[in-house]
Short mmCIF file of C-alpha atoms in Angstrom, two decimals:
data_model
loop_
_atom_site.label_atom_id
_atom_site.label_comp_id
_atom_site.label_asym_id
_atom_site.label_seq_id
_atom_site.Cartn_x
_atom_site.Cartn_y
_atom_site.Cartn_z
CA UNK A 1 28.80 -14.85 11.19
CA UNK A 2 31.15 -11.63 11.21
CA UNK A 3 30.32 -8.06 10.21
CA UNK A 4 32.69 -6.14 8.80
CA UNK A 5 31.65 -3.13 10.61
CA UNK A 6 30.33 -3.97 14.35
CA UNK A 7 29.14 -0.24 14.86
CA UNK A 8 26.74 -0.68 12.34
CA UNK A 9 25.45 -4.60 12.68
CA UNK A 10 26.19 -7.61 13.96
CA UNK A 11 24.95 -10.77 12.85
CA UNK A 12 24.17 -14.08 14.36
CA UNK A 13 24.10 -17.48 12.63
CA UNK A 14 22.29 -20.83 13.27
CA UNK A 15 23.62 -24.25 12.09
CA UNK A 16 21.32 -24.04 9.17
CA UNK A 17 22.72 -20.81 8.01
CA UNK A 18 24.31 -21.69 4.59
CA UNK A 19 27.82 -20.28 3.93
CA UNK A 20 27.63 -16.87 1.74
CA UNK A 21 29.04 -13.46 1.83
CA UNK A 22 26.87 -10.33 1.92
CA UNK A 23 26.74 -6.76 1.25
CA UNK A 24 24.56 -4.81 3.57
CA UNK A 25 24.03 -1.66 4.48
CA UNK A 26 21.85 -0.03 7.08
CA UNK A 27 20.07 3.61 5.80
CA UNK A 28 17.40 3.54 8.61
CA UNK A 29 17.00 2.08 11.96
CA UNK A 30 13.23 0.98 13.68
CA UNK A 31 11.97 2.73 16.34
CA UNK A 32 9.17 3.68 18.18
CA UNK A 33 6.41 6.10 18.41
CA UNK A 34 7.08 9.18 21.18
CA UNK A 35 4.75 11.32 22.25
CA UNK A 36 4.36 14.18 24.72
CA UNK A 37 2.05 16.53 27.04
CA UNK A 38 1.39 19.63 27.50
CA UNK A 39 3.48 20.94 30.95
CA UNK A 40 1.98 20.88 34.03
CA UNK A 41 2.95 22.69 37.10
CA UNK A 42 2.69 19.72 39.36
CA UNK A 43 2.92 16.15 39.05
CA UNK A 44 0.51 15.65 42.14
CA UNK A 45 -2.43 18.56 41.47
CA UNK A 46 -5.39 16.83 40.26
CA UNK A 47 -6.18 16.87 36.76
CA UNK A 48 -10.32 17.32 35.89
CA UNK A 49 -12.99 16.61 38.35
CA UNK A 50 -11.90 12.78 38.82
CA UNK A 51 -14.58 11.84 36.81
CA UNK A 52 -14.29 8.71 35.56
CA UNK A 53 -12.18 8.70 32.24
CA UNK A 54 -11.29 5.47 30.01
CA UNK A 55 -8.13 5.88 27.79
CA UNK A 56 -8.26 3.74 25.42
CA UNK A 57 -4.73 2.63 23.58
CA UNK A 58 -5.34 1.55 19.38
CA UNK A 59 -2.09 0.11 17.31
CA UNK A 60 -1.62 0.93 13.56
CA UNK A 61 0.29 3.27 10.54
CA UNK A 62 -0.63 6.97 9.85
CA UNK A 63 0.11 8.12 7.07
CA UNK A 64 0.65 11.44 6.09
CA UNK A 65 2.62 15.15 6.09
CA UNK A 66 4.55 15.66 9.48
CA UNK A 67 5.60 19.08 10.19
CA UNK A 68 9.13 18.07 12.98
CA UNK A 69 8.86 21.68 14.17
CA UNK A 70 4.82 21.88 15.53
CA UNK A 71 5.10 18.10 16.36
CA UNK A 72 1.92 17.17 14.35
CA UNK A 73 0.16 15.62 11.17
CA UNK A 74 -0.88 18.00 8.53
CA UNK A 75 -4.92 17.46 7.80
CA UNK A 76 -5.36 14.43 5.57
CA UNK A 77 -3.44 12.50 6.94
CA UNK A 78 -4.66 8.64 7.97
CA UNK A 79 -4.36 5.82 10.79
CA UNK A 80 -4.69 2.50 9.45
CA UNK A 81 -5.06 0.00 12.28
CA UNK A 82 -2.56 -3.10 13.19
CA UNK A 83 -4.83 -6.04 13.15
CA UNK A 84 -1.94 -7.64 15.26
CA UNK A 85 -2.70 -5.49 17.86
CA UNK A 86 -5.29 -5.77 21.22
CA UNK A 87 -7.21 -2.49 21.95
CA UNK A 88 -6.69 -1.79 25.36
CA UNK A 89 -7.57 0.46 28.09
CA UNK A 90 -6.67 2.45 31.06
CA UNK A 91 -9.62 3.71 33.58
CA UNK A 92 -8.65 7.22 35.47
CA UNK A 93 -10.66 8.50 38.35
CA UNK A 94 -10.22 10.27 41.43
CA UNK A 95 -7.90 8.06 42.66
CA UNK A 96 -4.99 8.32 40.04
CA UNK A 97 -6.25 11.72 38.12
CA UNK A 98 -3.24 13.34 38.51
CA UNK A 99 0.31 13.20 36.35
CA UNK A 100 1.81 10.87 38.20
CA UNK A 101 -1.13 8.77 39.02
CA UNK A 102 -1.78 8.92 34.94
CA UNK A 103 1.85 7.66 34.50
CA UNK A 104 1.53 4.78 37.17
CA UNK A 105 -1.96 3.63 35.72
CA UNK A 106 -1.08 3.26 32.26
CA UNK A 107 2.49 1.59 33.28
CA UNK A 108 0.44 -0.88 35.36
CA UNK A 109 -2.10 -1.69 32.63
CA UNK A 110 0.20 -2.88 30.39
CA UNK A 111 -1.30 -1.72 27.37
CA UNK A 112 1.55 -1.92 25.54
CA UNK A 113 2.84 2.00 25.84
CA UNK A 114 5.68 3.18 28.58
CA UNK A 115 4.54 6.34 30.19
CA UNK A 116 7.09 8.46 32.26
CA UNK A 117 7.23 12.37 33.19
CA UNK A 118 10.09 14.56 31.92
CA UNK A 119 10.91 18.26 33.84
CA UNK A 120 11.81 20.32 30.75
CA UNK A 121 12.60 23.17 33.59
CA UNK A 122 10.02 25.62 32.53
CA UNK A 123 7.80 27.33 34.09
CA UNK A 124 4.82 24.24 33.69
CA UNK A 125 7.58 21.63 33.51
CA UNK A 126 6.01 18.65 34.29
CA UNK A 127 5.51 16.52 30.72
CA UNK A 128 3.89 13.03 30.19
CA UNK A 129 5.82 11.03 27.54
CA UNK A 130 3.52 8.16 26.04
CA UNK A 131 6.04 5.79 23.89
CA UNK A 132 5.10 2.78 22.30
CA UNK A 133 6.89 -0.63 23.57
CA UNK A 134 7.31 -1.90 19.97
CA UNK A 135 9.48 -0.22 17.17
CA UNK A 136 7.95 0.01 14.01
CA UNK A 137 5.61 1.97 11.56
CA UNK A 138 2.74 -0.19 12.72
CA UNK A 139 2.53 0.11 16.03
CA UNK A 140 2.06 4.26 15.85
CA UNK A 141 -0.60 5.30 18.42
CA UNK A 142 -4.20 6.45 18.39
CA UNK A 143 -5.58 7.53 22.23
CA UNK A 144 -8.95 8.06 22.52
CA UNK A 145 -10.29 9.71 26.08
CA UNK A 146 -13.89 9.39 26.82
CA UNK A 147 -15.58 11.07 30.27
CA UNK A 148 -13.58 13.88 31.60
CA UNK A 149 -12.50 16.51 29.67
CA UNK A 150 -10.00 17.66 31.06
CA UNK A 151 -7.85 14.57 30.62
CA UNK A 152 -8.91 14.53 26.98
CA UNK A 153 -7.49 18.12 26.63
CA UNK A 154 -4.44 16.53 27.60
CA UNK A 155 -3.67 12.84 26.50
CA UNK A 156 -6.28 12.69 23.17
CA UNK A 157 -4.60 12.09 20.40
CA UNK A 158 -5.60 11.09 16.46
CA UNK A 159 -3.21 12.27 13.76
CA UNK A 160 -6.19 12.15 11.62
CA UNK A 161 -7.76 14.53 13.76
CA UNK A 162 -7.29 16.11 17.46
CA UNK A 163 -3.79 16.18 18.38
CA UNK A 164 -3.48 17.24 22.02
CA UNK A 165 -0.27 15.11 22.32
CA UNK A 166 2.92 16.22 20.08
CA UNK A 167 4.71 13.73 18.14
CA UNK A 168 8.48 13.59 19.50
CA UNK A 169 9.78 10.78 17.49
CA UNK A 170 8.20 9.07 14.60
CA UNK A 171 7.57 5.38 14.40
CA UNK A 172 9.41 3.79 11.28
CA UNK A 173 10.59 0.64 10.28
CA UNK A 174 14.28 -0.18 9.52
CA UNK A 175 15.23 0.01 6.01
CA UNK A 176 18.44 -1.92 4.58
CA UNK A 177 19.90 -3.25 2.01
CA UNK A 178 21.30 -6.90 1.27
CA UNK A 179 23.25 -7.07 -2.39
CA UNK A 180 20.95 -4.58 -3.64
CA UNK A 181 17.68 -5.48 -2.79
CA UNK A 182 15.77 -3.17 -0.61
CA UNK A 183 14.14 -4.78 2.54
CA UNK A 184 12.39 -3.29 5.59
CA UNK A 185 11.85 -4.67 9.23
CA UNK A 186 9.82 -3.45 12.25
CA UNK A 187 12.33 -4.84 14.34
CA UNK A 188 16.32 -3.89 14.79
CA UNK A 189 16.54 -7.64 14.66
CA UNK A 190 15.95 -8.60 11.43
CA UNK A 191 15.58 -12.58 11.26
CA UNK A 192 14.31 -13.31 8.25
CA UNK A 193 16.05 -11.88 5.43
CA UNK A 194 18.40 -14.40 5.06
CA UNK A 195 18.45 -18.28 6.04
CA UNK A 196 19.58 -18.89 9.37
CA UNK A 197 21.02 -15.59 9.47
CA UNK A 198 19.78 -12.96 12.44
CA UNK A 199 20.88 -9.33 11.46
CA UNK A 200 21.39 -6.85 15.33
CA UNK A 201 21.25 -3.56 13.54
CA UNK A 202 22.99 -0.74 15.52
CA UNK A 203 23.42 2.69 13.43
CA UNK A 204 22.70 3.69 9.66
#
């Protein structure tokens, strides 16, 4: 299989790939949810009393007005959840309560979310950044936080509702288009639109 343009896709065929030629053309790429804390001035002070707190991690598509500037869904908007996806959760105590102790719990739990801290070189500078593993509109995040407060201040976050995290890049599925007929994907790697045919989708 060749692309005429690599930049934008590449394409990989199996022995069962009938021969064809194809227009296609790439308006929107997949990715994956971002989202980010409030700063904090250290990543080793403790955050809350060390109460015990259970974060709990839900899969699924909101739906709704995004404002790019605040970072947040307008009110009305909804979450519908991804039956696909396990609930999971991540217990924080005195023993991990603080930013990087967050950040090394939830990357340990796999719960399918990458958590890392970003210095944005202010004067609170330390930010968690909570990103789905999986690209796609259905795997946008809901984060529930139930015992201490203080890390619900923090890490909460419903776009139907409290928002305490700030949306930094929006999940979306890839949108293209093969001869004309509109298709979407929650992957880069779109395998089934045509037989035998894998489509590696790089840029729109």
């Amino acid at each position: 299989a060749t692309s005429s343009d690599s930049l934008v896709l590449t394409a990989t065929a199996g022995s069962d790939a009938p021969p064809g030629n194809y227009n296609v053309s790439v308006s929107q790429l997949a990715q994956a949810q971002n989202l980010l804390a409030g700063g904090q001035a250290s990543t080793a002070a403790a955050i809350g009393s060390g109460a015990p707190t259970t974060l709990t991690f839900a899969f699924g598509t909101i739906t709704g007005s995004f404002n790019s500037g605040t970072g947040s869904y307008a009110s009305g908007a909804t979450f519908a959840p991804n039956a696909d996806k396990t609930v999971l959760s991540v217990t924080i105590d005195a023993k991990n309560n603080t930013l990087a102790g967050i950040r090394d719990a939830i990357n340990a739990a796999n719960a399918g979310v990458t958590a890392s801290i970003i210095n944005d070189g202010g004067g609170s500078p330390y930010r968690l950044a909570i990103a789905s593993n999986d690209t796609g509109a259905a795997n946008s995040l809901k984060i529930t936080a139930s015992g201490d407060a203080a890390i619900g201040s923090l890490l909460a976050y419903d776009a139907t509702a409290t928002q305490n995290l700030k949306q930094s890049q929006i999940a979306q599925n890839a949108a293209i288009s093969i001869d004309g007929v509109n298709i979407t994907s929650a992957s880069n790697a779109v395998a089934d639109a045509l037989p035998g045919v894998t489509l590696n989708l790089a840029k729109p």
